[in-house]
PDB file of N, CA and C in Angstrom:
ATOM      1  N   MET A   1     -18.830 -26.199   9.376  1.00 86.00           N
ATOM      2  CA  MET A   1     -17.988 -25.328   8.498  1.00 86.00           C
ATOM      3  C   MET A   1     -17.007 -26.350   7.940  1.00 86.00           C
ATOM      4  N   LEU A   2     -16.739 -26.384   6.496  1.00 91.00           N
ATOM      5  CA  LEU A   2     -15.893 -27.460   5.702  1.00 91.00           C
ATOM      6  C   LEU A   2     -14.510 -26.786   6.173  1.00 91.00           C
ATOM      7  N   ASP A   3     -13.552 -27.981   6.178  1.00 94.00           N
ATOM      8  CA  ASP A   3     -12.187 -27.481   6.314  1.00 94.00           C
ATOM      9  C   ASP A   3     -11.688 -27.163   4.824  1.00 94.00           C
ATOM     10  N   PRO A   4     -10.670 -26.693   4.557  1.00 95.00           N
ATOM     11  CA  PRO A   4     -10.125 -26.445   2.924  1.00 95.00           C
ATOM     12  C   PRO A   4     -10.167 -27.477   2.127  1.00 95.00           C
ATOM     13  N   VAL A   5      -9.618 -28.813   2.871  1.00 95.00           N
ATOM     14  CA  VAL A   5      -9.550 -30.033   1.813  1.00 95.00           C
ATOM     15  C   VAL A   5     -11.039 -30.511   1.687  1.00 95.00           C
ATOM     16  N   GLU A   6     -11.869 -30.173   2.520  1.00 97.00           N
ATOM     17  CA  GLU A   6     -13.275 -30.794   2.318  1.00 97.00           C
ATOM     18  C   GLU A   6     -14.198 -29.860   1.343  1.00 97.00           C
ATOM     19  N   ALA A   7     -13.705 -28.667   1.303  1.00 97.00           N
ATOM     20  CA  ALA A   7     -14.208 -27.726   0.508  1.00 97.00           C
ATOM     21  C   ALA A   7     -13.910 -28.024  -1.099  1.00 97.00           C
ATOM     22  N   ALA A   8     -12.516 -28.262  -1.254  1.00 98.00           N
ATOM     23  CA  ALA A   8     -12.068 -28.620  -2.232  1.00 98.00           C
ATOM     24  C   ALA A   8     -12.607 -29.977  -3.110  1.00 98.00           C
ATOM     25  N   ARG A   9     -12.531 -31.127  -2.090  1.00 97.00           N
ATOM     26  CA  ARG A   9     -13.291 -32.209  -2.677  1.00 97.00           C
ATOM     27  C   ARG A   9     -14.804 -32.087  -2.860  1.00 97.00           C
ATOM     28  N   GLU A  10     -15.475 -31.459  -1.987  1.00 97.00           N
ATOM     29  CA  GLU A  10     -16.824 -30.908  -2.424  1.00 97.00           C
ATOM     30  C   GLU A  10     -17.033 -30.211  -3.885  1.00 97.00           C
ATOM     31  N   SER A  11     -16.011 -29.251  -3.953  1.00 98.00           N
ATOM     32  CA  SER A  11     -15.980 -28.709  -5.197  1.00 98.00           C
ATOM     33  C   SER A  11     -15.605 -29.695  -6.684  1.00 98.00           C
ATOM     34  N   VAL A  12     -14.846 -30.439  -6.360  1.00 98.00           N
ATOM     35  CA  VAL A  12     -14.523 -31.501  -7.176  1.00 98.00           C
ATOM     36  C   VAL A  12     -15.839 -32.236  -7.671  1.00 98.00           C
ATOM     37  N   GLU A  13     -16.725 -32.471  -6.626  1.00 98.00           N
ATOM     38  CA  GLU A  13     -18.006 -33.383  -6.667  1.00 98.00           C
ATOM     39  C   GLU A  13     -18.866 -32.548  -7.539  1.00 98.00           C
ATOM     40  N   ILE A  14     -19.073 -31.492  -7.007  1.00 98.00           N
ATOM     41  CA  ILE A  14     -20.246 -30.403  -7.697  1.00 98.00           C
ATOM     42  C   ILE A  14     -19.839 -30.294  -9.140  1.00 98.00           C
ATOM     43  N   ALA A  15     -18.335 -30.095  -9.629  1.00 98.00           N
ATOM     44  CA  ALA A  15     -18.280 -29.646 -11.037  1.00 98.00           C
ATOM     45  C   ALA A  15     -18.335 -31.196 -11.745  1.00 98.00           C
ATOM     46  N   THR A  16     -17.911 -32.137 -11.196  1.00 98.00           N
ATOM     47  CA  THR A  16     -18.178 -33.343 -11.901  1.00 98.00           C
ATOM     48  C   THR A  16     -19.673 -33.813 -11.966  1.00 98.00           C
ATOM     49  N   ASP A  17     -20.511 -33.651 -11.174  1.00 97.00           N
ATOM     50  CA  ASP A  17     -21.765 -33.896 -11.280  1.00 97.00           C
ATOM     51  C   ASP A  17     -22.325 -32.893 -12.190  1.00 97.00           C
ATOM     52  N   ARG A  18     -22.017 -31.788 -12.531  1.00 97.00           N
ATOM     53  CA  ARG A  18     -22.609 -30.777 -13.449  1.00 97.00           C
ATOM     54  C   ARG A  18     -21.750 -31.097 -14.851  1.00 97.00           C
ATOM     55  N   GLN A  19     -21.160 -32.385 -14.962  1.00 97.00           N
ATOM     56  CA  GLN A  19     -20.629 -32.543 -16.257  1.00 97.00           C
ATOM     57  C   GLN A  19     -19.121 -31.728 -16.834  1.00 97.00           C
ATOM     58  N   ALA A  20     -18.797 -31.079 -15.741  1.00 98.00           N
ATOM     59  CA  ALA A  20     -17.318 -30.568 -16.166  1.00 98.00           C
ATOM     60  C   ALA A  20     -16.536 -31.572 -16.539  1.00 98.00           C
ATOM     61  N   ALA A  21     -15.568 -31.240 -17.456  1.00 98.00           N
ATOM     62  CA  ALA A  21     -14.492 -32.047 -18.102  1.00 98.00           C
ATOM     63  C   ALA A  21     -13.174 -32.126 -17.394  1.00 98.00           C
ATOM     64  N   ASP A  22     -12.397 -32.838 -17.275  1.00 98.00           N
ATOM     65  CA  ASP A  22     -11.040 -32.993 -16.754  1.00 98.00           C
ATOM     66  C   ASP A  22     -10.815 -32.055 -15.596  1.00 98.00           C
ATOM     67  N   VAL A  23     -11.602 -32.604 -14.526  1.00 98.00           N
ATOM     68  CA  VAL A  23     -11.487 -31.856 -13.068  1.00 98.00           C
ATOM     69  C   VAL A  23     -10.202 -32.128 -12.402  1.00 98.00           C
ATOM     70  N   VAL A  24      -9.414 -31.302 -11.876  1.00 98.00           N
ATOM     71  CA  VAL A  24      -8.321 -31.665 -11.350  1.00 98.00           C
ATOM     72  C   VAL A  24      -8.251 -30.926  -9.916  1.00 98.00           C
ATOM     73  N   LEU A  25      -7.732 -31.455  -8.977  1.00 98.00           N
ATOM     74  CA  LEU A  25      -7.443 -30.574  -7.668  1.00 98.00           C
ATOM     75  C   LEU A  25      -6.155 -30.766  -7.293  1.00 98.00           C
ATOM     76  N   LEU A  26      -5.500 -29.521  -7.116  1.00 98.00           N
ATOM     77  CA  LEU A  26      -3.931 -29.478  -6.848  1.00 98.00           C
ATOM     78  C   LEU A  26      -3.720 -28.875  -5.363  1.00 98.00           C
ATOM     79  N   ASP A  27      -2.966 -29.444  -4.755  1.00 98.00           N
ATOM     80  CA  ASP A  27      -2.646 -29.147  -3.384  1.00 98.00           C
ATOM     81  C   ASP A  27      -1.372 -28.127  -3.522  1.00 98.00           C
ATOM     82  N   ILE A  28      -1.719 -26.800  -3.387  1.00 98.00           N
ATOM     83  CA  ILE A  28      -0.510 -25.823  -3.494  1.00 98.00           C
ATOM     84  C   ILE A  28      -0.037 -25.352  -2.131  1.00 98.00           C
ATOM     85  N   ARG A  29      -0.427 -25.971  -1.092  1.00 97.00           N
ATOM     86  CA  ARG A  29       0.122 -25.641   0.384  1.00 97.00           C
ATOM     87  C   ARG A  29       1.576 -25.227   0.409  1.00 97.00           C
ATOM     88  N   LYS A  30       2.395 -26.069  -0.142  1.00 97.00           N
ATOM     89  CA  LYS A  30       3.570 -25.909   0.078  1.00 97.00           C
ATOM     90  C   LYS A  30       4.279 -24.855  -1.153  1.00 97.00           C
ATOM     91  N   LEU A  31       3.586 -24.471  -1.805  1.00 98.00           N
ATOM     92  CA  LEU A  31       4.086 -23.670  -3.018  1.00 98.00           C
ATOM     93  C   LEU A  31       3.644 -22.239  -2.890  1.00 98.00           C
ATOM     94  N   ALA A  32       2.263 -22.037  -2.270  1.00 97.00           N
ATOM     95  CA  ALA A  32       1.743 -20.580  -2.153  1.00 97.00           C
ATOM     96  C   ALA A  32       1.142 -20.138  -0.737  1.00 97.00           C
ATOM     97  N   SER A  33       1.236 -19.002  -0.637  1.00 96.00           N
ATOM     98  CA  SER A  33       0.699 -18.512   0.575  1.00 96.00           C
ATOM     99  C   SER A  33      -0.671 -17.962   0.569  1.00 96.00           C
ATOM    100  N   PHE A  34      -1.328 -17.774  -0.471  1.00 97.00           N
ATOM    101  CA  PHE A  34      -2.426 -17.059  -0.728  1.00 97.00           C
ATOM    102  C   PHE A  34      -3.572 -18.133  -1.013  1.00 97.00           C
ATOM    103  N   ALA A  35      -3.393 -19.459  -0.849  1.00 97.00           N
ATOM    104  CA  ALA A  35      -4.344 -20.505  -0.963  1.00 97.00           C
ATOM    105  C   ALA A  35      -3.892 -21.523  -0.640  1.00 97.00           C
ATOM    106  N   ASP A  36      -4.603 -22.673  -0.342  1.00 98.00           N
ATOM    107  CA  ASP A  36      -4.168 -24.275  -0.149  1.00 98.00           C
ATOM    108  C   ASP A  36      -4.481 -25.081  -1.481  1.00 98.00           C
ATOM    109  N   PHE A  37      -5.528 -24.650  -2.056  1.00 98.00           N
ATOM    110  CA  PHE A  37      -5.919 -25.605  -3.220  1.00 98.00           C
ATOM    111  C   PHE A  37      -6.376 -25.063  -4.253  1.00 98.00           C
ATOM    112  N   PHE A  38      -6.169 -25.582  -5.388  1.00 98.00           N
ATOM    113  CA  PHE A  38      -6.789 -25.102  -6.900  1.00 98.00           C
ATOM    114  C   PHE A  38      -7.856 -26.345  -7.080  1.00 98.00           C
ATOM    115  N   VAL A  39      -9.014 -25.907  -7.744  1.00 98.00           N
ATOM    116  CA  VAL A  39      -9.811 -26.925  -8.510  1.00 98.00           C
ATOM    117  C   VAL A  39      -9.905 -26.154  -9.851  1.00 98.00           C
ATOM    118  N   ILE A  40      -9.406 -27.047 -11.118  1.00 98.00           N
ATOM    119  CA  ILE A  40      -9.596 -26.623 -12.236  1.00 98.00           C
ATOM    120  C   ILE A  40     -10.141 -27.620 -13.084  1.00 98.00           C
ATOM    121  N   CYS A  41     -11.209 -26.899 -13.822  1.00 98.00           N
ATOM    122  CA  CYS A  41     -12.261 -27.808 -14.499  1.00 98.00           C
ATOM    123  C   CYS A  41     -12.509 -27.012 -16.235  1.00 98.00           C
ATOM    124  N   SER A  42     -12.924 -27.840 -16.906  1.00 98.00           N
ATOM    125  CA  SER A  42     -13.260 -27.409 -18.474  1.00 98.00           C
ATOM    126  C   SER A  42     -14.729 -27.522 -18.612  1.00 98.00           C
ATOM    127  N   VAL A  43     -15.237 -26.568 -19.125  1.00 98.00           N
ATOM    128  CA  VAL A  43     -17.042 -26.527 -19.419  1.00 98.00           C
ATOM    129  C   VAL A  43     -17.068 -26.163 -21.075  1.00 98.00           C
ATOM    130  N   ASP A  44     -18.085 -26.704 -21.578  1.00 96.00           N
ATOM    131  CA  ASP A  44     -18.273 -26.724 -23.079  1.00 96.00           C
ATOM    132  C   ASP A  44     -19.119 -25.390 -23.145  1.00 96.00           C
ATOM    133  N   SER A  45     -19.518 -24.446 -22.434  1.00 97.00           N
ATOM    134  CA  SER A  45     -20.591 -23.490 -22.812  1.00 97.00           C
ATOM    135  C   SER A  45     -20.514 -22.313 -21.425  1.00 97.00           C
ATOM    136  N   PRO A  46     -20.827 -21.085 -21.862  1.00 97.00           N
ATOM    137  CA  PRO A  46     -21.011 -20.238 -20.830  1.00 97.00           C
ATOM    138  C   PRO A  46     -22.288 -20.589 -20.049  1.00 97.00           C
ATOM    139  N   ARG A  47     -23.271 -21.293 -20.472  1.00 97.00           N
ATOM    140  CA  ARG A  47     -24.336 -21.637 -19.475  1.00 97.00           C
ATOM    141  C   ARG A  47     -23.903 -22.621 -18.513  1.00 97.00           C
ATOM    142  N   GLN A  48     -22.896 -23.713 -18.971  1.00 97.00           N
ATOM    143  CA  GLN A  48     -22.564 -24.698 -17.928  1.00 97.00           C
ATOM    144  C   GLN A  48     -21.572 -24.016 -17.216  1.00 97.00           C
ATOM    145  N   ALA A  49     -20.952 -23.199 -17.522  1.00 97.00           N
ATOM    146  CA  ALA A  49     -20.145 -22.404 -16.511  1.00 97.00           C
ATOM    147  C   ALA A  49     -20.685 -21.629 -15.296  1.00 97.00           C
ATOM    148  N   SER A  50     -21.664 -21.091 -15.736  1.00 97.00           N
ATOM    149  CA  SER A  50     -22.530 -20.269 -15.136  1.00 97.00           C
ATOM    150  C   SER A  50     -23.220 -21.255 -13.980  1.00 97.00           C
ATOM    151  N   ALA A  51     -23.818 -22.578 -14.362  1.00 97.00           N
ATOM    152  CA  ALA A  51     -24.511 -23.267 -13.609  1.00 97.00           C
ATOM    153  C   ALA A  51     -23.462 -23.952 -12.513  1.00 97.00           C
ATOM    154  N   ILE A  52     -22.522 -24.251 -13.071  1.00 98.00           N
ATOM    155  CA  ILE A  52     -21.433 -24.761 -11.980  1.00 98.00           C
ATOM    156  C   ILE A  52     -21.005 -23.657 -11.037  1.00 98.00           C
ATOM    157  N   ALA A  53     -20.682 -22.343 -11.465  1.00 98.00           N
ATOM    158  CA  ALA A  53     -20.279 -21.408 -10.413  1.00 98.00           C
ATOM    159  C   ALA A  53     -21.518 -21.170  -9.414  1.00 98.00           C
ATOM    160  N   LYS A  54     -22.530 -21.106  -9.963  1.00 97.00           N
ATOM    161  CA  LYS A  54     -23.846 -20.841  -9.021  1.00 97.00           C
ATOM    162  C   LYS A  54     -23.977 -21.954  -8.008  1.00 97.00           C
ATOM    163  N   ALA A  55     -23.907 -23.272  -8.557  1.00 98.00           N
ATOM    164  CA  ALA A  55     -23.823 -24.432  -7.633  1.00 98.00           C
ATOM    165  C   ALA A  55     -22.773 -24.425  -6.554  1.00 98.00           C
ATOM    166  N   LEU A  56     -21.650 -24.188  -6.999  1.00 98.00           N
ATOM    167  CA  LEU A  56     -20.495 -24.091  -6.030  1.00 98.00           C
ATOM    168  C   LEU A  56     -20.621 -23.122  -4.856  1.00 98.00           C
ATOM    169  N   GLU A  57     -21.183 -21.833  -5.300  1.00 98.00           N
ATOM    170  CA  GLU A  57     -21.348 -20.669  -4.225  1.00 98.00           C
ATOM    171  C   GLU A  57     -22.454 -21.254  -3.479  1.00 98.00           C
ATOM    172  N   GLU A  58     -23.580 -21.659  -4.031  1.00 98.00           N
ATOM    173  CA  GLU A  58     -24.738 -22.105  -2.789  1.00 98.00           C
ATOM    174  C   GLU A  58     -24.273 -23.290  -1.950  1.00 98.00           C
ATOM    175  N   ALA A  59     -23.838 -24.222  -2.519  1.00 97.00           N
ATOM    176  CA  ALA A  59     -23.220 -25.355  -1.831  1.00 97.00           C
ATOM    177  C   ALA A  59     -22.290 -25.204  -0.673  1.00 97.00           C
ATOM    178  N   LEU A  60     -21.342 -24.477  -1.276  1.00 98.00           N
ATOM    179  CA  LEU A  60     -20.181 -24.148  -0.096  1.00 98.00           C
ATOM    180  C   LEU A  60     -20.622 -22.922   0.869  1.00 98.00           C
ATOM    181  N   ARG A  61     -21.466 -22.141   0.515  1.00 97.00           N
ATOM    182  CA  ARG A  61     -22.172 -21.110   1.453  1.00 97.00           C
ATOM    183  C   ARG A  61     -22.987 -21.939   2.273  1.00 97.00           C
ATOM    184  N   GLN A  62     -23.826 -22.788   1.800  1.00 97.00           N
ATOM    185  CA  GLN A  62     -24.593 -23.637   2.976  1.00 97.00           C
ATOM    186  C   GLN A  62     -24.028 -24.349   4.106  1.00 97.00           C
ATOM    187  N   LYS A  63     -22.527 -24.681   3.675  1.00 96.00           N
ATOM    188  CA  LYS A  63     -21.649 -25.456   4.380  1.00 96.00           C
ATOM    189  C   LYS A  63     -20.498 -24.370   5.127  1.00 96.00           C
ATOM    190  N   GLY A  64     -20.777 -23.331   5.189  1.00 96.00           N
ATOM    191  CA  GLY A  64     -20.053 -22.173   6.193  1.00 96.00           C
ATOM    192  C   GLY A  64     -18.811 -21.657   5.205  1.00 96.00           C
ATOM    193  N   VAL A  65     -18.518 -21.863   3.911  1.00 97.00           N
ATOM    194  CA  VAL A  65     -17.543 -21.409   3.276  1.00 97.00           C
ATOM    195  C   VAL A  65     -18.154 -20.445   2.063  1.00 97.00           C
ATOM    196  N   SER A  66     -17.432 -19.108   2.450  1.00 96.00           N
ATOM    197  CA  SER A  66     -18.130 -18.107   1.788  1.00 96.00           C
ATOM    198  C   SER A  66     -17.064 -17.497   0.466  1.00 96.00           C
ATOM    199  N   LEU A  67     -17.760 -17.156  -0.713  1.00 98.00           N
ATOM    200  CA  LEU A  67     -17.138 -16.480  -1.633  1.00 98.00           C
ATOM    201  C   LEU A  67     -16.422 -15.435  -1.518  1.00 98.00           C
ATOM    202  N   ARG A  68     -15.312 -15.019  -1.381  1.00 97.00           N
ATOM    203  CA  ARG A  68     -14.594 -13.917  -1.157  1.00 97.00           C
ATOM    204  C   ARG A  68     -14.395 -12.823  -2.412  1.00 97.00           C
ATOM    205  N   HIS A  69     -14.428 -13.539  -3.491  1.00 97.00           N
ATOM    206  CA  HIS A  69     -14.085 -12.690  -4.775  1.00 97.00           C
ATOM    207  C   HIS A  69     -14.476 -13.680  -6.049  1.00 97.00           C
ATOM    208  N   ARG A  70     -15.069 -12.914  -7.099  1.00 97.00           N
ATOM    209  CA  ARG A  70     -15.108 -13.750  -8.272  1.00 97.00           C
ATOM    210  C   ARG A  70     -14.445 -12.772  -9.381  1.00 97.00           C
ATOM    211  N   GLU A  71     -13.898 -13.415 -10.225  1.00 97.00           N
ATOM    212  CA  GLU A  71     -13.433 -12.446 -11.474  1.00 97.00           C
ATOM    213  C   GLU A  71     -13.867 -13.424 -12.871  1.00 97.00           C
ATOM    214  N   GLY A  72     -13.949 -12.830 -13.838  1.00 95.00           N
ATOM    215  CA  GLY A  72     -14.451 -13.290 -15.003  1.00 95.00           C
ATOM    216  C   GLY A  72     -15.835 -13.424 -15.318  1.00 95.00           C
ATOM    217  N   SER A  73     -16.293 -13.834 -16.295  1.00 92.00           N
ATOM    218  CA  SER A  73     -17.862 -14.002 -16.452  1.00 92.00           C
ATOM    219  C   SER A  73     -17.931 -15.319 -17.144  1.00 92.00           C
ATOM    220  N   ASP A  74     -18.955 -15.808 -17.136  1.00 90.00           N
ATOM    221  CA  ASP A  74     -19.526 -17.003 -17.906  1.00 90.00           C
ATOM    222  C   ASP A  74     -19.150 -16.968 -19.278  1.00 90.00           C
ATOM    223  N   ALA A  75     -19.235 -15.903 -20.014  1.00 92.00           N
ATOM    224  CA  ALA A  75     -18.875 -15.783 -21.408  1.00 92.00           C
ATOM    225  C   ALA A  75     -17.598 -15.546 -21.750  1.00 92.00           C
ATOM    226  N   SER A  76     -16.923 -15.100 -20.875  1.00 95.00           N
ATOM    227  CA  SER A  76     -15.417 -14.634 -21.000  1.00 95.00           C
ATOM    228  C   SER A  76     -14.551 -16.240 -21.253  1.00 95.00           C
ATOM    229  N   GLY A  77     -14.693 -17.227 -20.776  1.00 95.00           N
ATOM    230  CA  GLY A  77     -14.096 -18.347 -20.974  1.00 95.00           C
ATOM    231  C   GLY A  77     -13.257 -18.750 -19.773  1.00 95.00           C
ATOM    232  N   TRP A  78     -13.433 -17.968 -18.777  1.00 97.00           N
ATOM    233  CA  TRP A  78     -12.666 -17.954 -17.491  1.00 97.00           C
ATOM    234  C   TRP A  78     -13.362 -17.600 -16.390  1.00 97.00           C
ATOM    235  N   VAL A  79     -13.778 -18.361 -15.346  1.00 98.00           N
ATOM    236  CA  VAL A  79     -14.247 -17.717 -14.034  1.00 98.00           C
ATOM    237  C   VAL A  79     -13.570 -18.128 -13.098  1.00 98.00           C
ATOM    238  N   LEU A  80     -12.885 -17.299 -12.344  1.00 98.00           N
ATOM    239  CA  LEU A  80     -12.119 -17.845 -10.909  1.00 98.00           C
ATOM    240  C   LEU A  80     -13.020 -17.308  -9.790  1.00 98.00           C
ATOM    241  N   MET A  81     -13.012 -18.142  -8.984  1.00 98.00           N
ATOM    242  CA  MET A  81     -13.770 -18.060  -7.831  1.00 98.00           C
ATOM    243  C   MET A  81     -13.088 -18.161  -6.647  1.00 98.00           C
ATOM    244  N   ASP A  82     -12.873 -17.292  -5.734  1.00 98.00           N
ATOM    245  CA  ASP A  82     -11.832 -17.177  -4.634  1.00 98.00           C
ATOM    246  C   ASP A  82     -12.564 -17.685  -3.243  1.00 98.00           C
ATOM    247  N   PHE A  83     -12.461 -18.662  -2.500  1.00 98.00           N
ATOM    248  CA  PHE A  83     -12.974 -19.104  -1.224  1.00 98.00           C
ATOM    249  C   PHE A  83     -11.991 -19.076  -0.123  1.00 98.00           C
ATOM    250  N   SER A  84     -11.160 -18.057  -0.210  1.00 95.00           N
ATOM    251  CA  SER A  84      -9.988 -17.864   0.521  1.00 95.00           C
ATOM    252  C   SER A  84      -8.834 -19.224   0.466  1.00 95.00           C
ATOM    253  N   ASP A  85      -8.946 -20.264   1.095  1.00 97.00           N
ATOM    254  CA  ASP A  85      -8.091 -21.363   1.055  1.00 97.00           C
ATOM    255  C   ASP A  85      -8.395 -22.122  -0.116  1.00 97.00           C
ATOM    256  N   LEU A  86      -9.568 -21.984  -0.696  1.00 98.00           N
ATOM    257  CA  LEU A  86      -9.513 -22.856  -2.109  1.00 98.00           C
ATOM    258  C   LEU A  86      -9.867 -21.716  -3.405  1.00 98.00           C
ATOM    259  N   ILE A  87      -9.243 -21.899  -4.531  1.00 98.00           N
ATOM    260  CA  ILE A  87      -9.757 -21.268  -5.644  1.00 98.00           C
ATOM    261  C   ILE A  87      -9.885 -22.174  -6.796  1.00 98.00           C
ATOM    262  N   VAL A  88     -11.148 -21.885  -7.157  1.00 98.00           N
ATOM    263  CA  VAL A  88     -11.732 -22.715  -8.190  1.00 98.00           C
ATOM    264  C   VAL A  88     -11.593 -21.956  -9.827  1.00 98.00           C
ATOM    265  N   HIS A  89     -10.948 -22.477 -10.569  1.00 98.00           N
ATOM    266  CA  HIS A  89     -11.044 -22.099 -12.082  1.00 98.00           C
ATOM    267  C   HIS A  89     -11.923 -22.946 -12.920  1.00 98.00           C
ATOM    268  N   ILE A  90     -12.722 -22.368 -13.719  1.00 98.00           N
ATOM    269  CA  ILE A  90     -13.663 -23.000 -14.407  1.00 98.00           C
ATOM    270  C   ILE A  90     -13.454 -22.336 -15.973  1.00 98.00           C
ATOM    271  N   PHE A  91     -12.861 -22.940 -16.845  1.00 98.00           N
ATOM    272  CA  PHE A  91     -12.343 -22.545 -17.982  1.00 98.00           C
ATOM    273  C   PHE A  91     -12.903 -23.254 -19.353  1.00 98.00           C
ATOM    274  N   SER A  92     -13.046 -22.430 -20.216  1.00 98.00           N
ATOM    275  CA  SER A  92     -13.265 -23.019 -21.701  1.00 98.00           C
ATOM    276  C   SER A  92     -11.979 -23.930 -21.956  1.00 98.00           C
ATOM    277  N   PRO A  93     -12.138 -24.829 -22.832  1.00 97.00           N
ATOM    278  CA  PRO A  93     -10.965 -25.802 -23.415  1.00 97.00           C
ATOM    279  C   PRO A  93      -9.817 -24.733 -23.973  1.00 97.00           C
ATOM    280  N   GLU A  94     -10.258 -24.040 -24.771  1.00 97.00           N
ATOM    281  CA  GLU A  94      -9.167 -23.098 -25.429  1.00 97.00           C
ATOM    282  C   GLU A  94      -8.262 -22.301 -24.266  1.00 97.00           C
ATOM    283  N   LEU A  95      -9.327 -21.654 -23.335  1.00 97.00           N
ATOM    284  CA  LEU A  95      -8.297 -20.645 -22.557  1.00 97.00           C
ATOM    285  C   LEU A  95      -7.704 -21.593 -21.357  1.00 97.00           C
ATOM    286  N   ARG A  96      -8.078 -23.113 -21.114  1.00 98.00           N
ATOM    287  CA  ARG A  96      -7.336 -23.828 -20.180  1.00 98.00           C
ATOM    288  C   ARG A  96      -5.996 -24.281 -20.930  1.00 98.00           C
ATOM    289  N   ASP A  97      -6.154 -24.417 -22.197  1.00 97.00           N
ATOM    290  CA  ASP A  97      -4.808 -24.613 -22.707  1.00 97.00           C
ATOM    291  C   ASP A  97      -3.898 -23.613 -22.985  1.00 97.00           C
ATOM    292  N   HIS A  98      -4.658 -22.388 -23.023  1.00 97.00           N
ATOM    293  CA  HIS A  98      -3.843 -21.414 -23.364  1.00 97.00           C
ATOM    294  C   HIS A  98      -2.983 -21.190 -22.026  1.00 97.00           C
ATOM    295  N   TYR A  99      -3.726 -21.139 -20.950  1.00 97.00           N
ATOM    296  CA  TYR A  99      -3.129 -20.611 -19.473  1.00 97.00           C
ATOM    297  C   TYR A  99      -2.424 -21.577 -18.988  1.00 97.00           C
ATOM    298  N   ASP A 100      -2.719 -22.936 -19.202  1.00 97.00           N
ATOM    299  CA  ASP A 100      -1.958 -24.008 -18.757  1.00 97.00           C
ATOM    300  C   ASP A 100      -1.540 -23.949 -17.267  1.00 97.00           C
ATOM    301  N   LEU A 101      -2.612 -23.697 -16.260  1.00 97.00           N
ATOM    302  CA  LEU A 101      -2.294 -23.847 -14.888  1.00 97.00           C
ATOM    303  C   LEU A 101      -1.510 -25.100 -14.378  1.00 97.00           C
ATOM    304  N   GLU A 102      -1.925 -26.172 -15.145  1.00 96.00           N
ATOM    305  CA  GLU A 102      -1.264 -27.257 -14.651  1.00 96.00           C
ATOM    306  C   GLU A 102       0.092 -27.508 -14.539  1.00 96.00           C
ATOM    307  N   ALA A 103       0.575 -27.024 -15.883  1.00 97.00           N
ATOM    308  CA  ALA A 103       1.884 -26.824 -16.137  1.00 97.00           C
ATOM    309  C   ALA A 103       2.689 -25.779 -15.211  1.00 97.00           C
ATOM    310  N   ALA A 104       2.059 -24.515 -14.950  1.00 96.00           N
ATOM    311  CA  ALA A 104       2.576 -23.550 -14.230  1.00 96.00           C
ATOM    312  C   ALA A 104       2.799 -23.915 -12.678  1.00 96.00           C
ATOM    313  N   TRP A 105       1.798 -25.015 -12.244  1.00 98.00           N
ATOM    314  CA  TRP A 105       1.814 -25.410 -11.023  1.00 98.00           C
ATOM    315  C   TRP A 105       2.284 -26.982 -10.903  1.00 98.00           C
ATOM    316  N   ALA A 106       3.109 -27.252 -11.787  1.00 97.00           N
ATOM    317  CA  ALA A 106       3.458 -28.793 -11.903  1.00 97.00           C
ATOM    318  C   ALA A 106       3.991 -29.344 -10.637  1.00 97.00           C
ATOM    319  N   LYS A 107       4.656 -28.635  -9.865  1.00 98.00           N
ATOM    320  CA  LYS A 107       5.049 -29.139  -8.482  1.00 98.00           C
ATOM    321  C   LYS A 107       4.200 -29.384  -7.423  1.00 98.00           C
ATOM    322  N   ALA A 108       3.025 -29.023  -7.858  1.00 98.00           N
ATOM    323  CA  ALA A 108       1.881 -29.118  -7.036  1.00 98.00           C
ATOM    324  C   ALA A 108       1.285 -30.466  -6.946  1.00 98.00           C
ATOM    325  N   PRO A 109       1.232 -31.290  -5.915  1.00 98.00           N
ATOM    326  CA  PRO A 109       0.796 -32.570  -5.998  1.00 98.00           C
ATOM    327  C   PRO A 109      -0.738 -32.564  -6.222  1.00 98.00           C
ATOM    328  N   GLN A 110      -1.279 -33.521  -7.295  1.00 97.00           N
ATOM    329  CA  GLN A 110      -2.502 -33.760  -7.987  1.00 97.00           C
ATOM    330  C   GLN A 110      -3.174 -34.659  -7.033  1.00 97.00           C
ATOM    331  N   LEU A 111      -4.113 -34.429  -6.228  1.00 97.00           N
ATOM    332  CA  LEU A 111      -4.752 -35.147  -5.167  1.00 97.00           C
ATOM    333  C   LEU A 111      -5.914 -36.063  -5.996  1.00 97.00           C
ATOM    334  N   VAL A 112      -6.582 -35.307  -6.994  1.00 96.00           N
ATOM    335  CA  VAL A 112      -7.801 -35.758  -7.696  1.00 96.00           C
ATOM    336  C   VAL A 112      -7.704 -35.282  -9.197  1.00 96.00           C
ATOM    337  N   ARG A 113      -7.875 -36.204 -10.158  1.00 97.00           N
ATOM    338  CA  ARG A 113      -8.277 -36.047 -11.549  1.00 97.00           C
ATOM    339  C   ARG A 113      -9.259 -36.880 -12.023  1.00 97.00           C
ATOM    340  N   VAL A 114     -10.428 -36.194 -12.421  1.00 96.00           N
ATOM    341  CA  VAL A 114     -11.618 -36.931 -13.123  1.00 96.00           C
ATOM    342  C   VAL A 114     -11.440 -36.516 -14.369  1.00 96.00           C
ATOM    343  N   PRO A 115     -11.432 -37.474 -15.495  1.00 92.00           N
ATOM    344  CA  PRO A 115     -11.311 -37.113 -16.803  1.00 92.00           C
ATOM    345  C   PRO A 115     -12.722 -36.598 -17.424  1.00 92.00           C
TER     346      PRO A 115
END
């Protein structure tokens, strides 16, 4: 079973491998009690969002990390995947700009950024 930081880094790798843009890993452990890490990425299409979400769920499940909850839809522009200590946000560029999670969590250390 992966620990939370390994699961977060695995998520970054999966999103990057599937051509997600501007992938960011934030350490929110000192700022929130509901999770340890956020992974935030942008996608160009609902199909790409679906592919990344499916790959994340399958790869992490195989390594002992279960998806607890999923919100949004591939077509909505925002998919939130809750893996307990890790929350992955898959955004369209427009909704990512609108919600601007990086600004909302500006005090969180940025562990990884893949443009």
